[in-house]
Every structure is written in C-alpha cells, then in structure tokens.
mmCIF file of C-alpha atoms and ligand atoms in Angstrom:
data_model
loop_
_atom_site.group_PDB
_atom_site.id
_atom_site.type_symbol
_atom_site.label_atom_id
_atom_site.label_comp_id
_atom_site.label_asym_id
_atom_site.label_seq_id
_atom_site.Cartn_x
_atom_site.Cartn_y
_atom_site.Cartn_z
ATOM 1 C CA MET A 1 -21.871 18.335 -17.172
ATOM 2 C CA ALA A 2 -23.176 15.124 -15.561
ATOM 3 C CA VAL A 3 -20.346 12.530 -15.175
ATOM 4 C CA GLN A 4 -21.017 8.878 -14.307
ATOM 5 C CA VAL A 5 -18.313 6.676 -12.961
ATOM 6 C CA PHE A 6 -18.368 3.014 -12.225
ATOM 7 C CA GLY A 7 -15.858 0.382 -11.115
ATOM 8 C CA VAL A 8 -15.472 -2.813 -13.257
ATOM 9 C CA GLU A 9 -16.521 -5.490 -10.782
ATOM 10 C CA GLY A 10 -16.098 -9.268 -11.014
ATOM 11 C CA LEU A 11 -12.818 -9.457 -12.659
ATOM 12 C CA PRO A 12 -10.676 -12.550 -11.619
ATOM 13 C CA LEU A 13 -7.020 -12.419 -10.527
ATOM 14 C CA ILE A 14 -5.172 -11.500 -13.786
ATOM 15 C CA ASN A 15 -2.447 -13.800 -15.157
ATOM 16 C CA LYS A 16 0.043 -13.587 -17.945
ATOM 17 C CA GLY A 17 -1.655 -13.900 -21.391
ATOM 18 C CA ASP A 18 -5.008 -12.749 -20.048
ATOM 19 C CA ASP A 19 -6.888 -10.418 -22.623
ATOM 20 C CA ILE A 20 -7.912 -7.867 -20.114
ATOM 21 C CA ILE A 21 -9.959 -5.898 -22.545
ATOM 22 C CA ALA A 22 -11.975 -8.882 -23.636
ATOM 23 C CA MET A 23 -12.547 -9.564 -19.889
ATOM 24 C CA ILE A 24 -13.688 -5.866 -19.302
ATOM 25 C CA CYS A 25 -15.868 -5.876 -22.387
ATOM 26 C CA ASP A 26 -17.753 -8.868 -21.098
ATOM 27 C CA ARG A 27 -18.766 -6.833 -18.104
ATOM 28 C CA VAL A 28 -19.162 -3.301 -19.649
ATOM 29 C CA SER A 29 -21.191 -2.074 -22.604
ATOM 30 C CA PHE A 30 -19.082 0.829 -23.830
ATOM 31 C CA GLN A 31 -20.384 3.938 -25.439
ATOM 32 C CA ASP A 32 -18.434 6.390 -27.762
ATOM 33 C CA GLU A 33 -16.565 8.931 -25.625
ATOM 34 C CA ASP A 34 -16.286 6.698 -22.538
ATOM 35 C CA MET A 35 -13.171 6.583 -20.802
ATOM 36 C CA LEU A 36 -11.552 3.397 -19.194
ATOM 37 C CA CYS A 37 -8.981 3.730 -16.626
ATOM 38 C CA VAL A 38 -6.934 0.550 -16.030
ATOM 39 C CA ALA A 39 -4.624 -0.062 -13.163
ATOM 40 C CA SER A 40 -1.066 -0.444 -14.496
ATOM 41 C CA THR A 41 -0.828 -3.464 -12.114
ATOM 42 C CA ILE A 42 -3.255 -5.628 -14.119
ATOM 43 C CA TYR A 43 -1.731 -4.481 -17.534
ATOM 44 C CA SER A 44 1.610 -5.506 -16.218
ATOM 45 C CA LYS A 45 0.398 -8.926 -14.861
ATOM 46 C CA SER A 46 -1.274 -9.610 -18.214
ATOM 47 C CA LYS A 47 2.007 -9.101 -20.097
ATOM 48 C CA GLY A 48 4.211 -10.791 -17.649
ATOM 49 C CA TYR A 49 6.011 -7.728 -16.429
ATOM 50 C CA THR A 50 6.573 -9.335 -12.928
ATOM 51 C CA ARG A 51 9.680 -10.813 -11.418
ATOM 52 C CA PRO A 52 10.265 -13.478 -8.978
ATOM 53 C CA LEU A 53 12.652 -12.167 -6.345
ATOM 54 C CA HIS A 54 14.406 -15.536 -6.039
ATOM 55 C CA THR A 55 15.948 -14.957 -9.456
ATOM 56 C CA ILE A 56 17.421 -11.551 -8.645
ATOM 57 C CA ARG A 57 20.980 -11.143 -7.751
ATOM 58 C CA PRO A 58 21.679 -7.900 -6.080
ATOM 59 C CA ASP A 59 24.752 -5.985 -6.901
ATOM 60 C CA LYS A 60 26.955 -3.944 -4.521
ATOM 61 C CA ARG A 61 25.010 -0.811 -4.943
ATOM 62 C CA ALA A 62 21.522 -2.541 -4.331
ATOM 63 C CA ILE A 63 22.964 -4.125 -1.220
ATOM 64 C CA ARG A 64 24.297 -0.815 0.082
ATOM 65 C CA ILE A 65 20.984 1.039 -0.506
ATOM 66 C CA ALA A 66 18.899 -1.856 0.823
ATOM 67 C CA ALA A 67 20.819 -1.731 4.110
ATOM 68 C CA HIS A 68 20.195 1.951 4.348
ATOM 69 C CA ASP A 69 16.616 2.055 3.319
ATOM 70 C CA HIS A 70 15.725 -1.073 5.244
ATOM 71 C CA GLU A 71 14.614 -2.946 2.095
ATOM 72 C CA ASP A 72 15.036 -6.403 0.453
ATOM 73 C CA PRO A 73 18.284 -6.089 -1.702
ATOM 74 C CA ARG A 74 16.566 -8.088 -4.430
ATOM 75 C CA PHE A 75 13.738 -5.700 -4.488
ATOM 76 C CA VAL A 76 16.058 -2.691 -4.683
ATOM 77 C CA GLN A 77 17.767 -4.277 -7.502
ATOM 78 C CA ALA A 78 14.472 -4.756 -9.416
ATOM 79 C CA VAL A 79 13.905 -0.954 -8.698
ATOM 80 C CA LEU A 80 17.408 -0.084 -9.967
ATOM 81 C CA ASP A 81 16.896 -2.178 -13.048
ATOM 82 C CA ASP A 82 13.844 -0.217 -13.993
ATOM 83 C CA ALA A 83 15.292 3.280 -13.302
ATOM 84 C CA ALA A 84 16.895 5.329 -16.145
ATOM 85 C CA GLU A 85 18.137 7.628 -13.483
ATOM 86 C CA VAL A 86 18.118 7.464 -9.603
ATOM 87 C CA ILE A 87 17.339 10.825 -8.181
ATOM 88 C CA LEU A 88 17.483 10.016 -4.614
ATOM 89 C CA GLU A 89 18.704 6.850 -2.840
ATOM 90 C CA GLU A 90 17.346 7.694 0.736
ATOM 91 C CA PRO A 91 15.177 7.538 2.698
ATOM 92 C CA PHE A 92 13.653 5.741 -0.358
ATOM 93 C CA ILE A 93 14.669 5.503 -3.969
ATOM 94 C CA LEU A 94 13.176 8.178 -6.226
ATOM 95 C CA SER A 95 13.775 7.435 -9.858
ATOM 96 C CA GLN A 96 12.979 8.354 -13.359
ATOM 97 C CA MET A 97 11.819 5.943 -15.856
ATOM 98 C CA SER A 98 12.990 6.030 -19.540
ATOM 99 C CA TRP A 99 9.687 7.342 -20.642
ATOM 100 C CA GLY A 100 9.649 10.354 -18.346
ATOM 101 C CA HIS A 101 7.593 9.300 -15.209
ATOM 102 C CA ILE A 102 9.382 10.205 -11.875
ATOM 103 C CA GLY A 103 8.308 7.616 -9.059
ATOM 104 C CA VAL A 104 9.177 6.197 -5.850
ATOM 105 C CA ARG A 105 10.914 2.870 -6.125
ATOM 106 C CA SER A 106 10.429 2.909 -9.901
ATOM 107 C CA GLY A 107 6.766 2.156 -9.249
ATOM 108 C CA VAL A 108 7.710 -1.400 -8.314
ATOM 109 C CA ASP A 109 4.917 -3.094 -6.307
ATOM 110 C CA ARG A 110 4.867 -5.900 -3.878
ATOM 111 C CA SER A 111 1.185 -5.701 -3.114
ATOM 112 C CA ASN A 112 -1.601 -7.690 -4.946
ATOM 113 C CA ILE A 113 0.596 -10.308 -6.234
ATOM 114 C CA GLU A 114 1.710 -13.559 -4.748
ATOM 115 C CA ASP A 115 4.609 -13.597 -2.009
ATOM 116 C CA GLY A 116 8.107 -13.629 -3.595
ATOM 117 C CA PHE A 117 7.129 -11.545 -6.779
ATOM 118 C CA VAL A 118 7.195 -8.078 -7.780
ATOM 119 C CA ILE A 119 5.134 -6.153 -10.366
ATOM 120 C CA LEU A 120 7.004 -3.745 -12.700
ATOM 121 C CA LEU A 121 5.462 -0.682 -14.439
ATOM 122 C CA PRO A 122 4.870 -1.338 -18.100
ATOM 123 C CA PRO A 123 8.010 -0.332 -20.099
ATOM 124 C CA ASN A 124 6.041 1.846 -22.452
ATOM 125 C CA PRO A 125 2.624 2.865 -21.037
ATOM 126 C CA MET A 126 1.754 5.119 -23.779
ATOM 127 C CA ALA A 127 1.958 2.322 -26.265
ATOM 128 C CA ALA A 128 0.063 0.115 -23.707
ATOM 129 C CA ALA A 129 -2.804 2.571 -23.650
ATOM 130 C CA GLN A 130 -2.956 2.715 -27.453
ATOM 131 C CA GLU A 131 -2.956 -1.039 -27.644
ATOM 132 C CA LEU A 132 -5.972 -1.258 -25.153
ATOM 133 C CA ARG A 133 -7.707 1.464 -26.866
ATOM 134 C CA ALA A 134 -7.457 -0.325 -30.183
ATOM 135 C CA ARG A 135 -8.547 -3.500 -28.661
ATOM 136 C CA ILE A 136 -11.713 -1.893 -27.293
ATOM 137 C CA ARG A 137 -12.437 -0.564 -30.713
ATOM 138 C CA GLY A 138 -11.774 -4.036 -32.266
ATOM 139 C CA ILE A 139 -14.282 -5.853 -29.817
ATOM 140 C CA SER A 140 -16.876 -3.237 -29.259
ATOM 141 C CA GLY A 141 -16.605 -0.837 -32.158
ATOM 142 C CA LYS A 142 -16.682 2.001 -29.744
ATOM 143 C CA GLU A 143 -14.274 4.944 -29.494
ATOM 144 C CA VAL A 144 -13.132 4.843 -25.922
ATOM 145 C CA GLY A 145 -10.233 6.732 -24.393
ATOM 146 C CA VAL A 146 -7.897 4.718 -22.208
ATOM 147 C CA ILE A 147 -5.741 5.786 -19.123
ATOM 148 C CA ILE A 148 -3.363 3.567 -17.590
ATOM 149 C CA THR A 149 -3.089 4.659 -13.863
ATOM 150 C CA ASP A 150 -0.609 4.066 -11.008
ATOM 151 C CA THR A 151 -1.067 4.904 -7.284
ATOM 152 C CA VAL A 152 1.954 7.563 -6.542
ATOM 153 C CA GLY A 153 3.219 9.501 -3.664
ATOM 154 C CA ARG A 154 3.627 13.303 -4.103
ATOM 155 C CA ALA A 155 5.643 16.194 -3.031
ATOM 156 C CA PHE A 156 4.323 18.670 -0.278
ATOM 157 C CA ARG A 157 1.227 16.594 0.852
ATOM 158 C CA ARG A 158 0.780 13.336 2.571
ATOM 159 C CA GLY A 159 -1.363 10.778 0.891
ATOM 160 C CA GLN A 160 -1.025 8.829 -2.261
ATOM 161 C CA THR A 161 -3.282 9.517 -5.317
ATOM 162 C CA GLY A 162 -3.722 8.143 -8.856
ATOM 163 C CA ASN A 163 -1.757 9.334 -11.753
ATOM 164 C CA ALA A 164 -1.850 8.813 -15.335
ATOM 165 C CA ILE A 165 1.281 6.998 -16.706
ATOM 166 C CA GLY A 166 -0.145 6.259 -20.212
ATOM 167 C CA TRP A 167 -3.167 7.619 -22.042
ATOM 168 C CA SER A 168 -4.611 7.256 -25.419
ATOM 169 C CA GLY A 169 -7.627 9.045 -27.121
ATOM 170 C CA MET A 170 -7.378 12.319 -25.239
ATOM 171 C CA PRO A 171 -4.703 14.942 -24.660
ATOM 172 C CA ALA A 172 -3.066 14.693 -21.304
ATOM 173 C CA ILE A 173 -3.445 18.518 -20.524
ATOM 174 C CA ARG A 174 -6.382 20.926 -21.065
ATOM 175 C CA ASP A 175 -4.705 23.952 -22.241
ATOM 176 C CA PHE A 176 -6.421 27.127 -21.002
ATOM 177 C CA ARG A 177 -3.732 29.553 -22.066
ATOM 178 C CA LYS A 178 -5.054 32.456 -24.106
ATOM 179 C CA ASP A 179 -8.525 31.868 -22.664
ATOM 180 C CA HIS A 180 -10.160 34.707 -20.955
ATOM 181 C CA ASP A 181 -11.416 34.624 -17.332
ATOM 182 C CA LEU A 182 -14.788 35.934 -15.933
ATOM 183 C CA PHE A 183 -13.274 39.526 -15.868
ATOM 184 C CA GLY A 184 -11.674 39.203 -19.462
ATOM 185 C CA HIS A 185 -8.145 38.782 -18.092
ATOM 186 C CA GLU A 186 -6.197 36.454 -20.440
ATOM 187 C CA LEU A 187 -4.970 33.336 -18.718
ATOM 188 C CA LYS A 188 -1.060 32.892 -19.354
ATOM 189 C CA ILE A 189 -0.109 29.891 -17.589
ATOM 190 C CA THR A 190 -3.056 27.673 -16.777
ATOM 191 C CA GLU A 191 -2.698 24.149 -18.025
ATOM 192 C CA GLU A 192 -4.949 21.560 -16.282
ATOM 193 C CA ALA A 193 -3.584 17.897 -16.003
ATOM 194 C CA VAL A 194 -7.005 16.384 -16.732
ATOM 195 C CA VAL A 195 -5.620 12.758 -17.231
ATOM 196 C CA ASP A 196 -4.301 12.866 -13.683
ATOM 197 C CA GLU A 197 -7.552 14.331 -12.308
ATOM 198 C CA ILE A 198 -9.457 11.424 -13.847
ATOM 199 C CA ALA A 199 -6.809 8.903 -12.812
ATOM 200 C CA GLY A 200 -7.041 10.286 -9.251
ATOM 201 C CA PHE A 201 -10.779 9.504 -8.937
ATOM 202 C CA ALA A 202 -10.328 6.213 -10.761
ATOM 203 C CA ASN A 203 -7.761 5.322 -7.989
ATOM 204 C CA PHE A 204 -10.486 6.146 -5.350
ATOM 205 C CA ILE A 205 -12.963 3.839 -7.132
ATOM 206 C CA MET A 206 -10.349 1.055 -7.267
ATOM 207 C CA GLY A 207 -8.953 1.149 -3.762
ATOM 208 C CA GLU A 208 -5.622 -0.026 -2.884
ATOM 209 C CA SER A 209 -6.038 -3.512 -1.129
ATOM 210 C CA ASN A 210 -8.414 -6.302 -1.749
ATOM 211 C CA GLN A 211 -11.473 -4.494 -3.403
ATOM 212 C CA GLY A 212 -10.432 -6.332 -6.693
ATOM 213 C CA ILE A 213 -11.570 -3.450 -8.897
ATOM 214 C CA PRO A 214 -8.720 -2.836 -11.369
ATOM 215 C CA ALA A 215 -10.603 -0.680 -13.798
ATOM 216 C CA ALA A 216 -13.108 2.243 -13.888
ATOM 217 C CA VAL A 217 -15.349 3.751 -16.560
ATOM 218 C CA PHE A 218 -15.974 7.364 -16.948
ATOM 219 C CA ARG A 219 -19.115 8.515 -18.986
ATOM 220 C CA GLY A 220 -19.857 12.131 -19.829
ATOM 221 C CA CYS A 221 -16.530 13.946 -19.440
ATOM 222 C CA GLY A 222 -16.626 14.871 -23.071
ATOM 223 C CA ARG A 223 -13.341 15.768 -24.635
ATOM 224 C CA TRP A 224 -10.989 18.845 -24.346
ATOM 225 C CA LYS A 225 -8.338 20.414 -26.162
ATOM 226 C CA GLY A 226 -4.617 20.530 -25.263
ATOM 227 C CA HIS A 227 -1.398 18.668 -25.494
ATOM 228 C CA ASP A 228 0.588 15.762 -24.207
ATOM 229 C CA ASN A 229 3.618 17.385 -22.721
ATOM 230 C CA LEU A 230 2.881 16.121 -19.152
ATOM 231 C CA TYR A 231 6.445 15.771 -17.970
ATOM 232 C CA PHE A 232 8.668 18.809 -17.394
ATOM 233 C CA LYS A 233 11.764 18.925 -19.373
ATOM 234 C CA GLY A 234 15.179 19.602 -17.753
ATOM 235 C CA GLU A 235 15.335 23.226 -16.992
ATOM 236 C CA GLU A 236 11.461 23.617 -16.494
ATOM 237 C CA ASP A 237 11.655 21.217 -13.571
ATOM 238 C CA ILE A 238 12.816 23.547 -10.522
ATOM 239 C CA ILE A 239 12.193 20.715 -7.932
ATOM 240 C CA ARG A 240 14.247 18.178 -9.823
ATOM 241 C CA GLN A 241 17.140 20.803 -9.988
ATOM 242 C CA ALA A 242 16.774 21.543 -6.217
ATOM 243 C CA LEU A 243 16.971 17.732 -5.432
ATOM 244 C CA HIS A 244 19.935 17.596 -7.708
ATOM 245 C CA THR A 245 21.728 20.364 -5.825
ATOM 246 C CA PHE A 246 20.722 18.843 -2.496
ATOM 247 C CA GLU A 247 22.400 15.367 -3.523
ATOM 248 C CA GLN A 248 25.478 17.038 -4.667
ATOM 249 C CA ALA A 249 25.695 18.862 -1.378
ATOM 250 C CA LYS A 250 25.343 15.586 0.423
ATOM 251 C CA LYS A 251 28.117 13.861 -1.502
ATOM 252 C CA LYS A 252 30.586 16.676 -0.743
ATOM 253 C CA GLN A 253 30.087 16.338 3.031
HETATM 254 P P1 GDP B 301 -1.779 0.087 -8.833
HETATM 255 O O1 GDP B 301 -2.443 1.246 -8.342
HETATM 256 O O2 GDP B 301 -1.756 -0.087 -10.278
HETATM 257 O O3 GDP B 301 -0.320 -0.271 -8.316
HETATM 258 O O4 GDP B 301 -2.744 -1.304 -8.266
HETATM 259 P P2 GDP B 301 -3.187 -1.728 -6.966
HETATM 260 O O5 GDP B 301 -2.396 -2.766 -6.456
HETATM 261 O O6 GDP B 301 -3.379 -0.537 -6.097
HETATM 262 O O7 GDP B 301 -4.646 -2.315 -7.358
HETATM 263 C C1 GDP B 301 -5.770 -1.343 -7.730
HETATM 264 C C2 GDP B 301 -7.008 -2.255 -7.657
HETATM 265 O O8 GDP B 301 -6.988 -3.332 -8.612
HETATM 266 C C3 GDP B 301 -7.389 -2.670 -6.302
HETATM 267 O O9 GDP B 301 -8.841 -2.819 -6.175
HETATM 268 C C4 GDP B 301 -6.896 -4.187 -6.362
HETATM 269 O O10 GDP B 301 -7.607 -5.126 -5.354
HETATM 270 C C5 GDP B 301 -7.186 -4.563 -7.696
HETATM 271 N N1 GDP B 301 -6.439 -5.675 -8.251
HETATM 272 C C6 GDP B 301 -5.036 -5.780 -8.273
HETATM 273 N N2 GDP B 301 -4.697 -6.853 -9.114
HETATM 274 C C7 GDP B 301 -5.863 -7.473 -9.425
HETATM 275 C C8 GDP B 301 -6.309 -8.663 -10.194
HETATM 276 O O11 GDP B 301 -5.311 -9.423 -10.575
HETATM 277 N N3 GDP B 301 -7.535 -8.915 -10.393
HETATM 278 C C9 GDP B 301 -8.612 -8.058 -9.884
HETATM 279 N N4 GDP B 301 -9.836 -8.379 -10.125
HETATM 280 N N5 GDP B 301 -8.261 -7.033 -9.161
HETATM 281 C C10 GDP B 301 -6.954 -6.686 -9.017
HETATM 282 MN MN1 MN B 302 1.358 0.580 -8.313
HETATM 283 MN MN1 MN B 303 -3.078 1.558 -6.319
#
C-alpha cells in the first residue's frame, strides 16, 4: 500500500457563510476513494458555531468552576452549555457531548479565532461530514470520504493527537474479529479505530498554530470493512465508570 498525504494550502481565514468545500475543490483535484480530513475549527467557523464571550452571562456553577480551574467564567459557561454531561469539573472540565464524544472543555477552542471569541464543536459532526461529502460529490463528481477532526488530549499519555469526531464514506472501525493471524489463531477482540488513525496523521499535517492548513487529503488508503460504533456504551466503558466512582467518593468527603 502506497499512501499519499498532502495538506491543503493557501486557504484564507474562514468566515461564517464560506463554502469551505468549494474553496478546497479550487485547490485539490480529487480522485475517487480519496479521503478529506477537515479541521472541525473551520467547519464551525463556516457555520457560525462561534460565540463572542462578551454576550455570555456565567451562572453560579460556571463562576465556581472557573475560580477553581483558573478560567474565564464566560468561557466555562460556553463549555457547560455544550456539555450533555459533565464528568469532571477539576482540574479541568471533562464532558460528554450529546453525540457521544468525550472531550476536555467540550472541545471549545480559543485558538485560531480573533480575541474575545470561542469556537464550538459542530453540534452534529456526523451530519456535517455527510454534508461535506455530498458537496464534494456535487462539485467534483468524485466519491470522497470525509473525516472531521479535532485535536484532543488523551488518557495515560502526554501529548495531544487528532481524533475523528464525524465521518462519512467509510466505517469508523476496521473489524478484525474472526480473522486469523499468521499462526491461524482467531482474533477475538481486535477492532482498529482507522478514522482516528487517519485523523491523527491529518492533525500532524495541519499543525496547531499558524500553519494555516485546516484540511488534508489522503490518497491510496483504500477502503475497509467494519462498523461505526466508535463510542463505548455505558457498561463497556470502565474508565468512565472509574471516574464516576472517583467523583462520588470526592463528594462524600
Ligand atoms: P482544531 O484541531 O480543529 O481545533 O483546529 P486548530 O485550531 O488546531 O487548527 C488546525 C489547522 O488549521 C492549523 O494549521 C491552523 O493554522 C489552521 N486554521 C485554523 N483556522 C483556519 C482558518 O480560518 N483558515 C486557514 N487557512 N487555516 C486555519
Ligand atoms: Mn479544537
Ligand atoms: Mn488542532
């Protein structure tokens, strides 16, 4: 397998109303089976999923958490507004969005936008990926998979990486269960989170600061079989349960 990866260069600062796919299609000639990774940041900017801090009135809870976490209470309020469930309040907010993703500070960003504004994650990233994929098909006639990425922290290891928060045109997970290894053993649990692997490398191509590369194209990955159940459900998630126990114990103290 020979895979080519390139960043989409020369895009301007994105504003509400911009047709980001038209702008990308001006710079990339897509082929069938390509995959386009798009930073959630520019999708959100193009849709106006941003908030000016000066319009946000923090409630008591936001003020309390902000004092503890050394944050701007208005920023904390924006984070709480996007959380379906708050898992941890300190030392930073860890929250789950209604669509399943768990992220630090609900994925709300203050970087790569003008002072006084925050960028929110798209409210429905799966639908967003579908929409972008259809737009590429509409403009170029090509069948291109789309992954919407965000930079995320992770458990156990230092360092952020890219994750897929929305995808369309490929299954999230490549399922190896029932395959046989080199020695004929049946694989019982191996599921590979391919969309996250691709998002991770896309994140590397994009950078985090002033590179100005909010999209990357992957060519030659082919396609794989699997499923879309990327998020653990209730009982499957032992880390989540452990955090819950930890929070309950703290409240009893
Ligand atoms: P996130 O990972 O989705 O939160 O996005 P980042 O803020 O880390 O930005 C990812 C990449 O997109 C970096 O190379 C940024 O410089 C770039 N970027 C962010 N916003 C814009 C924009 O409006 N226009 C352009 N051209 N690049 C942007
Ligand atoms: Mn982000
Ligand atoms: Mn990033």
